[in-house]
Amino acid sequence: MKIFSPIINMTSAIADLFFPPVCVSCGTHLFKQEVEICQMCIRRLPRTNFEKQPHENKMSLLMWGRCHVEQAYSLFYYKKGERVQRLLHEIKYRRNMDLGKELGRQLGKVIQQAKPGEYDCVIPIPLHPKKLRQRGFNQAELIADGLAEVLSIPMDISSVKRSVHTESQTRKGRFERWQNVENIFQVSETNLLNGKHVLLVDDVITTGSTMEACINTIRQVDGAQVSMATIACAVL
Ligand SMILES: [Zn+2]
């Protein structure tokens, strides 16, 4: 395979010459070290700064009385029709996998500064296998991949499974959403999560029902702790 990599590099260099990569958010040309999104956009998007108080912020407060969360992180506030929503759509519906991983890296940098060495593994919220087949990829896994790279910890996609295919959550109220997801996750490899601090990852948190169900499932494992991280947070 190695023999092809100079050819691939040369092809992508030629492609860059004729179609220089541009920022998915503002359309300006990217610098060499930038991937899919420019630094200016990252700075201009509405940051939550939750990492300054990872134990107590709007995202962790959302989960109070529902499940025990150690720390909660999210890069940006999410509003319908605004830039952050468009970025997440770019990943989920336009299959921009490089952007997913890059936003995961950006999230990882923030967490690394706030709590270096705190977490043992990264787990993306799993999709049901049927949904995974339909979509072809799990957007949470792309984000978790970038996050794991920056934090230098493994990504675990085998210990937690989603066994129930749920209907779309968007038209449901909070209680209905919770009922809909209450028992949809199972831990298949309890020994891998014993005494571990898991960083659970999704693209966006809205009501927190899916996170809640997954956190409560993981916390049934002896000594397991869970923190959560998302790219966007719809809680204002
Ligand atoms: Zn930009």
PDB file of C-alpha atoms and ligand atoms in Angstrom:
ATOM      1  CA  MET A   1       0.000   0.000   0.000  1.00  0.00           C
ATOM      2  CA  LYS A   2       2.897   2.325   0.833  1.00  0.00           C
ATOM      3  CA  ILE A   3       3.872   2.604  -2.800  1.00  0.00           C
ATOM      4  CA  PHE A   4       0.621   4.477  -3.549  1.00  0.00           C
ATOM      5  CA  SER A   5       0.898   7.137  -0.853  1.00  0.00           C
ATOM      6  CA  PRO A   6       3.201   9.498  -2.865  1.00  0.00           C
ATOM      7  CA  ILE A   7       0.724   9.236  -5.754  1.00  0.00           C
ATOM      8  CA  ILE A   8      -2.217  10.023  -3.425  1.00  0.00           C
ATOM      9  CA  ASN A   9      -0.282  12.946  -1.899  1.00  0.00           C
ATOM     10  CA  MET A  10       0.563  14.302  -5.332  1.00  0.00           C
ATOM     11  CA  THR A  11      -3.045  13.949  -6.505  1.00  0.00           C
ATOM     12  CA  SER A  12      -4.353  15.822  -3.468  1.00  0.00           C
ATOM     13  CA  ALA A  13      -1.645  18.512  -3.916  1.00  0.00           C
ATOM     14  CA  ILE A  14      -2.767  19.018  -7.531  1.00  0.00           C
ATOM     15  CA  ALA A  15      -6.437  19.088  -6.442  1.00  0.00           C
ATOM     16  CA  ASP A  16      -5.555  21.717  -3.796  1.00  0.00           C
ATOM     17  CA  LEU A  17      -3.880  23.827  -6.510  1.00  0.00           C
ATOM     18  CA  PHE A  18      -7.013  23.971  -8.665  1.00  0.00           C
ATOM     19  CA  PHE A  19      -9.591  23.754  -5.875  1.00  0.00           C
ATOM     20  CA  PRO A  20      -7.929  25.286  -2.819  1.00  0.00           C
ATOM     21  CA  PRO A  21      -9.672  24.093   0.350  1.00  0.00           C
ATOM     22  CA  VAL A  22     -12.066  26.627   1.811  1.00  0.00           C
ATOM     23  CA  CYS A  23     -13.706  27.017   5.203  1.00  0.00           C
ATOM     24  CA  VAL A  24     -17.108  25.256   5.296  1.00  0.00           C
ATOM     25  CA  SER A  25     -18.515  28.058   7.415  1.00  0.00           C
ATOM     26  CA  CYS A  26     -17.282  31.322   5.787  1.00  0.00           C
ATOM     27  CA  GLY A  27     -15.823  30.188   2.436  1.00  0.00           C
ATOM     28  CA  THR A  28     -12.390  31.829   2.831  1.00  0.00           C
ATOM     29  CA  HIS A  29      -9.249  29.903   1.830  1.00  0.00           C
ATOM     30  CA  LEU A  30      -7.791  27.745   4.558  1.00  0.00           C
ATOM     31  CA  PHE A  31      -4.232  27.931   5.845  1.00  0.00           C
ATOM     32  CA  LYS A  32      -2.185  24.753   5.645  1.00  0.00           C
ATOM     33  CA  GLN A  33      -2.715  23.759   9.298  1.00  0.00           C
ATOM     34  CA  GLU A  34      -6.481  24.373   9.167  1.00  0.00           C
ATOM     35  CA  VAL A  35      -8.864  21.474   8.424  1.00  0.00           C
ATOM     36  CA  GLU A  36     -12.318  22.201   6.950  1.00  0.00           C
ATOM     37  CA  ILE A  37     -12.935  25.230   9.197  1.00  0.00           C
ATOM     38  CA  CYS A  38     -10.825  28.369   9.707  1.00  0.00           C
ATOM     39  CA  GLN A  39      -9.535  29.550  13.072  1.00  0.00           C
ATOM     40  CA  MET A  40     -11.426  32.819  12.676  1.00  0.00           C
ATOM     41  CA  CYS A  41     -14.763  30.958  12.471  1.00  0.00           C
ATOM     42  CA  ILE A  42     -13.869  28.779  15.431  1.00  0.00           C
ATOM     43  CA  ARG A  43     -13.230  31.951  17.443  1.00  0.00           C
ATOM     44  CA  ARG A  44     -16.404  33.673  16.202  1.00  0.00           C
ATOM     45  CA  LEU A  45     -18.843  30.828  16.862  1.00  0.00           C
ATOM     46  CA  PRO A  46     -20.809  31.156  20.147  1.00  0.00           C
ATOM     47  CA  ARG A  47     -18.535  29.397  22.677  1.00  0.00           C
ATOM     48  CA  THR A  48     -20.082  28.020  25.878  1.00  0.00           C
ATOM     49  CA  ASN A  49     -16.836  28.113  27.929  1.00  0.00           C
ATOM     50  CA  PHE A  50     -18.302  25.255  30.022  1.00  0.00           C
ATOM     51  CA  GLU A  51     -14.745  23.943  30.500  1.00  0.00           C
ATOM     52  CA  LYS A  52     -14.122  26.810  32.931  1.00  0.00           C
ATOM     53  CA  GLN A  53     -16.646  25.186  35.294  1.00  0.00           C
ATOM     54  CA  PRO A  54     -16.876  21.603  34.066  1.00  0.00           C
ATOM     55  CA  HIS A  55     -18.561  20.385  37.288  1.00  0.00           C
ATOM     56  CA  GLU A  56     -21.323  22.957  37.281  1.00  0.00           C
ATOM     57  CA  ASN A  57     -22.613  24.548  34.088  1.00  0.00           C
ATOM     58  CA  LYS A  58     -25.851  24.664  32.078  1.00  0.00           C
ATOM     59  CA  MET A  59     -25.154  21.257  30.579  1.00  0.00           C
ATOM     60  CA  SER A  60     -24.417  19.478  33.870  1.00  0.00           C
ATOM     61  CA  LEU A  61     -27.403  21.240  35.480  1.00  0.00           C
ATOM     62  CA  LEU A  62     -29.630  19.790  32.756  1.00  0.00           C
ATOM     63  CA  MET A  63     -28.775  16.318  34.094  1.00  0.00           C
ATOM     64  CA  TRP A  64     -29.269  17.067  37.803  1.00  0.00           C
ATOM     65  CA  GLY A  65     -31.648  14.622  39.483  1.00  0.00           C
ATOM     66  CA  ARG A  66     -31.603  12.413  36.358  1.00  0.00           C
ATOM     67  CA  CYS A  67     -28.153  10.839  36.383  1.00  0.00           C
ATOM     68  CA  HIS A  68     -24.744  11.441  37.934  1.00  0.00           C
ATOM     69  CA  VAL A  69     -22.288  13.222  35.666  1.00  0.00           C
ATOM     70  CA  GLU A  70     -18.738  14.130  36.688  1.00  0.00           C
ATOM     71  CA  GLN A  71     -17.967  16.862  34.159  1.00  0.00           C
ATOM     72  CA  ALA A  72     -19.772  18.311  31.129  1.00  0.00           C
ATOM     73  CA  TYR A  73     -18.267  20.026  28.086  1.00  0.00           C
ATOM     74  CA  SER A  74     -19.638  21.530  24.922  1.00  0.00           C
ATOM     75  CA  LEU A  75     -17.882  23.799  22.454  1.00  0.00           C
ATOM     76  CA  PHE A  76     -20.725  25.928  21.109  1.00  0.00           C
ATOM     77  CA  TYR A  77     -24.272  27.034  21.787  1.00  0.00           C
ATOM     78  CA  TYR A  78     -26.730  25.655  19.248  1.00  0.00           C
ATOM     79  CA  LYS A  79     -29.606  27.602  17.747  1.00  0.00           C
ATOM     80  CA  LYS A  80     -31.812  26.555  14.832  1.00  0.00           C
ATOM     81  CA  GLY A  81     -30.892  28.163  11.542  1.00  0.00           C
ATOM     82  CA  GLU A  82     -27.528  29.441  12.767  1.00  0.00           C
ATOM     83  CA  ARG A  83     -23.955  28.550  11.890  1.00  0.00           C
ATOM     84  CA  VAL A  84     -23.455  25.800  14.457  1.00  0.00           C
ATOM     85  CA  GLN A  85     -26.533  23.935  13.211  1.00  0.00           C
ATOM     86  CA  ARG A  86     -25.241  24.245   9.652  1.00  0.00           C
ATOM     87  CA  LEU A  87     -21.882  22.782  10.717  1.00  0.00           C
ATOM     88  CA  LEU A  88     -23.557  19.774  12.322  1.00  0.00           C
ATOM     89  CA  HIS A  89     -25.727  19.289   9.208  1.00  0.00           C
ATOM     90  CA  GLU A  90     -22.581  19.395   7.105  1.00  0.00           C
ATOM     91  CA  ILE A  91     -21.275  16.410   9.079  1.00  0.00           C
ATOM     92  CA  LYS A  92     -24.480  14.402   9.459  1.00  0.00           C
ATOM     93  CA  TYR A  93     -26.250  14.939   6.134  1.00  0.00           C
ATOM     94  CA  ARG A  94     -23.443  15.983   3.764  1.00  0.00           C
ATOM     95  CA  ARG A  95     -21.083  13.327   5.141  1.00  0.00           C
ATOM     96  CA  ASN A  96     -18.216  15.729   5.849  1.00  0.00           C
ATOM     97  CA  MET A  97     -16.207  13.282   7.944  1.00  0.00           C
ATOM     98  CA  ASP A  98     -13.049  15.429   8.080  1.00  0.00           C
ATOM     99  CA  LEU A  99     -15.083  18.220   9.682  1.00  0.00           C
ATOM    100  CA  GLY A 100     -16.474  15.824  12.301  1.00  0.00           C
ATOM    101  CA  LYS A 101     -13.025  14.670  13.294  1.00  0.00           C
ATOM    102  CA  GLU A 102     -11.641  18.228  13.289  1.00  0.00           C
ATOM    103  CA  LEU A 103     -14.385  19.533  15.590  1.00  0.00           C
ATOM    104  CA  GLY A 104     -13.608  16.546  17.837  1.00  0.00           C
ATOM    105  CA  ARG A 105      -9.967  17.693  17.934  1.00  0.00           C
ATOM    106  CA  GLN A 106     -11.018  21.252  18.821  1.00  0.00           C
ATOM    107  CA  LEU A 107     -13.187  19.883  21.641  1.00  0.00           C
ATOM    108  CA  GLY A 108     -10.266  17.706  22.752  1.00  0.00           C
ATOM    109  CA  LYS A 109      -7.930  20.712  23.049  1.00  0.00           C
ATOM    110  CA  VAL A 110     -10.382  22.452  25.372  1.00  0.00           C
ATOM    111  CA  ILE A 111     -10.818  19.343  27.560  1.00  0.00           C
ATOM    112  CA  GLN A 112      -7.075  18.674  27.622  1.00  0.00           C
ATOM    113  CA  GLN A 113      -6.493  22.138  29.074  1.00  0.00           C
ATOM    114  CA  ALA A 114      -9.298  21.831  31.635  1.00  0.00           C
ATOM    115  CA  LYS A 115      -8.664  18.282  32.917  1.00  0.00           C
ATOM    116  CA  PRO A 116      -5.451  16.741  31.552  1.00  0.00           C
ATOM    117  CA  GLY A 117      -5.176  12.987  32.136  1.00  0.00           C
ATOM    118  CA  GLU A 118      -8.642  12.699  33.700  1.00  0.00           C
ATOM    119  CA  TYR A 119     -10.317  10.243  31.325  1.00  0.00           C
ATOM    120  CA  ASP A 120      -9.592   6.613  30.465  1.00  0.00           C
ATOM    121  CA  CYS A 121     -11.535   6.236  27.222  1.00  0.00           C
ATOM    122  CA  VAL A 122     -13.903   7.969  24.829  1.00  0.00           C
ATOM    123  CA  ILE A 123     -17.232   6.340  23.946  1.00  0.00           C
ATOM    124  CA  PRO A 124     -19.420   7.757  21.166  1.00  0.00           C
ATOM    125  CA  ILE A 125     -23.175   7.375  21.764  1.00  0.00           C
ATOM    126  CA  PRO A 126     -23.848   4.283  19.637  1.00  0.00           C
ATOM    127  CA  LEU A 127     -26.352   4.177  16.799  1.00  0.00           C
ATOM    128  CA  HIS A 128     -28.599   1.158  16.351  1.00  0.00           C
ATOM    129  CA  PRO A 129     -27.015  -1.150  13.718  1.00  0.00           C
ATOM    130  CA  LYS A 130     -30.000  -0.560  11.394  1.00  0.00           C
ATOM    131  CA  LYS A 131     -29.524   3.219  11.578  1.00  0.00           C
ATOM    132  CA  LEU A 132     -25.793   2.790  11.091  1.00  0.00           C
ATOM    133  CA  ARG A 133     -26.448   0.808   7.905  1.00  0.00           C
ATOM    134  CA  GLN A 134     -28.840   3.484   6.632  1.00  0.00           C
ATOM    135  CA  ARG A 135     -26.501   6.406   7.314  1.00  0.00           C
ATOM    136  CA  GLY A 136     -23.226   4.598   6.685  1.00  0.00           C
ATOM    137  CA  PHE A 137     -21.433   6.186   9.633  1.00  0.00           C
ATOM    138  CA  ASN A 138     -21.961   7.423  13.189  1.00  0.00           C
ATOM    139  CA  GLN A 139     -21.314  11.169  13.433  1.00  0.00           C
ATOM    140  CA  ALA A 140     -20.614  10.864  17.179  1.00  0.00           C
ATOM    141  CA  GLU A 141     -17.838   8.389  16.336  1.00  0.00           C
ATOM    142  CA  LEU A 142     -16.105  10.907  14.051  1.00  0.00           C
ATOM    143  CA  ILE A 143     -16.093  13.465  16.870  1.00  0.00           C
ATOM    144  CA  ALA A 144     -14.950  10.874  19.418  1.00  0.00           C
ATOM    145  CA  ASP A 145     -12.126   9.862  17.067  1.00  0.00           C
ATOM    146  CA  GLY A 146     -10.700  13.416  16.983  1.00  0.00           C
ATOM    147  CA  LEU A 147     -11.194  13.755  20.723  1.00  0.00           C
ATOM    148  CA  ALA A 148      -9.378  10.482  21.481  1.00  0.00           C
ATOM    149  CA  GLU A 149      -6.493  11.563  19.228  1.00  0.00           C
ATOM    150  CA  VAL A 150      -5.903  14.821  21.135  1.00  0.00           C
ATOM    151  CA  LEU A 151      -6.401  13.268  24.588  1.00  0.00           C
ATOM    152  CA  SER A 152      -4.206  10.260  23.628  1.00  0.00           C
ATOM    153  CA  ILE A 153      -6.723   7.776  25.016  1.00  0.00           C
ATOM    154  CA  PRO A 154      -8.540   4.924  23.249  1.00  0.00           C
ATOM    155  CA  MET A 155     -11.955   5.211  21.625  1.00  0.00           C
ATOM    156  CA  ASP A 156     -14.171   2.314  22.675  1.00  0.00           C
ATOM    157  CA  ILE A 157     -16.956   1.392  20.222  1.00  0.00           C
ATOM    158  CA  SER A 158     -17.549  -2.159  21.416  1.00  0.00           C
ATOM    159  CA  SER A 159     -18.433  -1.989  25.131  1.00  0.00           C
ATOM    160  CA  VAL A 160     -21.781  -0.205  24.792  1.00  0.00           C
ATOM    161  CA  LYS A 161     -24.458  -1.303  22.314  1.00  0.00           C
ATOM    162  CA  ARG A 162     -27.738   0.212  21.258  1.00  0.00           C
ATOM    163  CA  SER A 163     -30.245  -2.615  21.052  1.00  0.00           C
ATOM    164  CA  VAL A 164     -33.522  -0.841  20.355  1.00  0.00           C
ATOM    165  CA  HIS A 165     -34.264   1.100  17.201  1.00  0.00           C
ATOM    166  CA  THR A 166     -36.144   4.198  18.411  1.00  0.00           C
ATOM    167  CA  GLU A 167     -38.385   6.452  16.383  1.00  0.00           C
ATOM    168  CA  SER A 168     -37.325  10.018  15.751  1.00  0.00           C
ATOM    169  CA  GLN A 169     -37.225  12.008  18.984  1.00  0.00           C
ATOM    170  CA  THR A 170     -37.889  15.408  17.498  1.00  0.00           C
ATOM    171  CA  ARG A 171     -41.663  15.504  17.892  1.00  0.00           C
ATOM    172  CA  LYS A 172     -41.727  14.125  21.427  1.00  0.00           C
ATOM    173  CA  GLY A 173     -41.933  15.899  24.783  1.00  0.00           C
ATOM    174  CA  ARG A 174     -39.283  15.370  27.462  1.00  0.00           C
ATOM    175  CA  PHE A 175     -41.122  12.549  29.316  1.00  0.00           C
ATOM    176  CA  GLU A 176     -41.982  10.776  26.072  1.00  0.00           C
ATOM    177  CA  ARG A 177     -38.377  11.078  24.935  1.00  0.00           C
ATOM    178  CA  TRP A 178     -37.176   9.558  28.202  1.00  0.00           C
ATOM    179  CA  GLN A 179     -39.719   6.693  27.945  1.00  0.00           C
ATOM    180  CA  ASN A 180     -38.622   6.170  24.362  1.00  0.00           C
ATOM    181  CA  VAL A 181     -34.943   5.688  25.249  1.00  0.00           C
ATOM    182  CA  GLU A 182     -34.991   4.412  28.845  1.00  0.00           C
ATOM    183  CA  ASN A 183     -33.636   0.907  28.180  1.00  0.00           C
ATOM    184  CA  ILE A 184     -32.099   1.148  24.742  1.00  0.00           C
ATOM    185  CA  PHE A 185     -28.429   0.713  25.723  1.00  0.00           C
ATOM    186  CA  GLN A 186     -26.555  -2.328  27.043  1.00  0.00           C
ATOM    187  CA  VAL A 187     -22.989  -2.748  28.245  1.00  0.00           C
ATOM    188  CA  SER A 188     -21.568  -5.811  26.491  1.00  0.00           C
ATOM    189  CA  GLU A 189     -18.028  -5.705  27.964  1.00  0.00           C
ATOM    190  CA  THR A 190     -18.359  -4.760  31.650  1.00  0.00           C
ATOM    191  CA  ASN A 191     -14.754  -5.727  32.474  1.00  0.00           C
ATOM    192  CA  LEU A 192     -13.412  -3.082  30.067  1.00  0.00           C
ATOM    193  CA  LEU A 193     -15.304  -0.321  31.872  1.00  0.00           C
ATOM    194  CA  ASN A 194     -14.655  -1.462  35.467  1.00  0.00           C
ATOM    195  CA  GLY A 195     -13.396   1.506  37.510  1.00  0.00           C
ATOM    196  CA  LYS A 196     -12.940   3.609  34.365  1.00  0.00           C
ATOM    197  CA  HIS A 197     -13.750   7.263  33.818  1.00  0.00           C
ATOM    198  CA  VAL A 198     -15.597   7.375  30.488  1.00  0.00           C
ATOM    199  CA  LEU A 199     -15.977  10.468  28.336  1.00  0.00           C
ATOM    200  CA  LEU A 200     -19.300   9.985  26.544  1.00  0.00           C
ATOM    201  CA  VAL A 201     -19.587  11.856  23.242  1.00  0.00           C
ATOM    202  CA  ASP A 202     -22.399  13.069  20.982  1.00  0.00           C
ATOM    203  CA  ASP A 203     -22.748  15.803  18.361  1.00  0.00           C
ATOM    204  CA  VAL A 204     -25.424  17.856  20.139  1.00  0.00           C
ATOM    205  CA  ILE A 205     -27.323  17.776  23.429  1.00  0.00           C
ATOM    206  CA  THR A 206     -30.937  18.997  23.467  1.00  0.00           C
ATOM    207  CA  THR A 207     -33.134  17.432  26.180  1.00  0.00           C
ATOM    208  CA  GLY A 208     -30.335  15.098  27.317  1.00  0.00           C
ATOM    209  CA  SER A 209     -32.619  12.016  27.300  1.00  0.00           C
ATOM    210  CA  THR A 210     -30.333   9.859  25.150  1.00  0.00           C
ATOM    211  CA  MET A 211     -27.272  10.876  27.188  1.00  0.00           C
ATOM    212  CA  GLU A 212     -29.176  10.185  30.416  1.00  0.00           C
ATOM    213  CA  ALA A 213     -30.116   6.664  29.321  1.00  0.00           C
ATOM    214  CA  CYS A 214     -26.559   5.872  28.196  1.00  0.00           C
ATOM    215  CA  ILE A 215     -24.951   7.351  31.342  1.00  0.00           C
ATOM    216  CA  ASN A 216     -27.255   5.365  33.641  1.00  0.00           C
ATOM    217  CA  THR A 217     -26.420   2.178  31.725  1.00  0.00           C
ATOM    218  CA  ILE A 218     -22.634   2.718  31.937  1.00  0.00           C
ATOM    219  CA  ARG A 219     -22.822   3.661  35.618  1.00  0.00           C
ATOM    220  CA  GLN A 220     -24.237   0.221  36.430  1.00  0.00           C
ATOM    221  CA  VAL A 221     -20.695  -1.089  35.886  1.00  0.00           C
ATOM    222  CA  ASP A 222     -18.641  -1.273  39.112  1.00  0.00           C
ATOM    223  CA  GLY A 223     -16.731   1.940  39.763  1.00  0.00           C
ATOM    224  CA  ALA A 224     -17.479   3.463  36.355  1.00  0.00           C
ATOM    225  CA  GLN A 225     -17.657   7.251  36.210  1.00  0.00           C
ATOM    226  CA  VAL A 226     -19.058   9.208  33.275  1.00  0.00           C
ATOM    227  CA  SER A 227     -18.433  12.694  31.933  1.00  0.00           C
ATOM    228  CA  MET A 228     -20.001  14.039  28.768  1.00  0.00           C
ATOM    229  CA  ALA A 229     -18.825  16.065  25.813  1.00  0.00           C
ATOM    230  CA  THR A 230     -20.633  17.424  22.758  1.00  0.00           C
ATOM    231  CA  ILE A 231     -19.856  19.843  19.958  1.00  0.00           C
ATOM    232  CA  ALA A 232     -23.028  21.808  20.566  1.00  0.00           C
ATOM    233  CA  CYS A 233     -25.458  22.464  23.369  1.00  0.00           C
ATOM    234  CA  ALA A 234     -29.051  23.578  22.705  1.00  0.00           C
ATOM    235  CA  VAL A 235     -29.601  24.534  26.359  1.00  0.00           C
ATOM    236  CA  LEU A 236     -29.626  28.317  26.639  1.00  0.00           C
TER     237      LEU A 236
HETATM  238 ZN    ZN B   1     -14.246  30.387   8.334  1.00  0.00          ZN
END
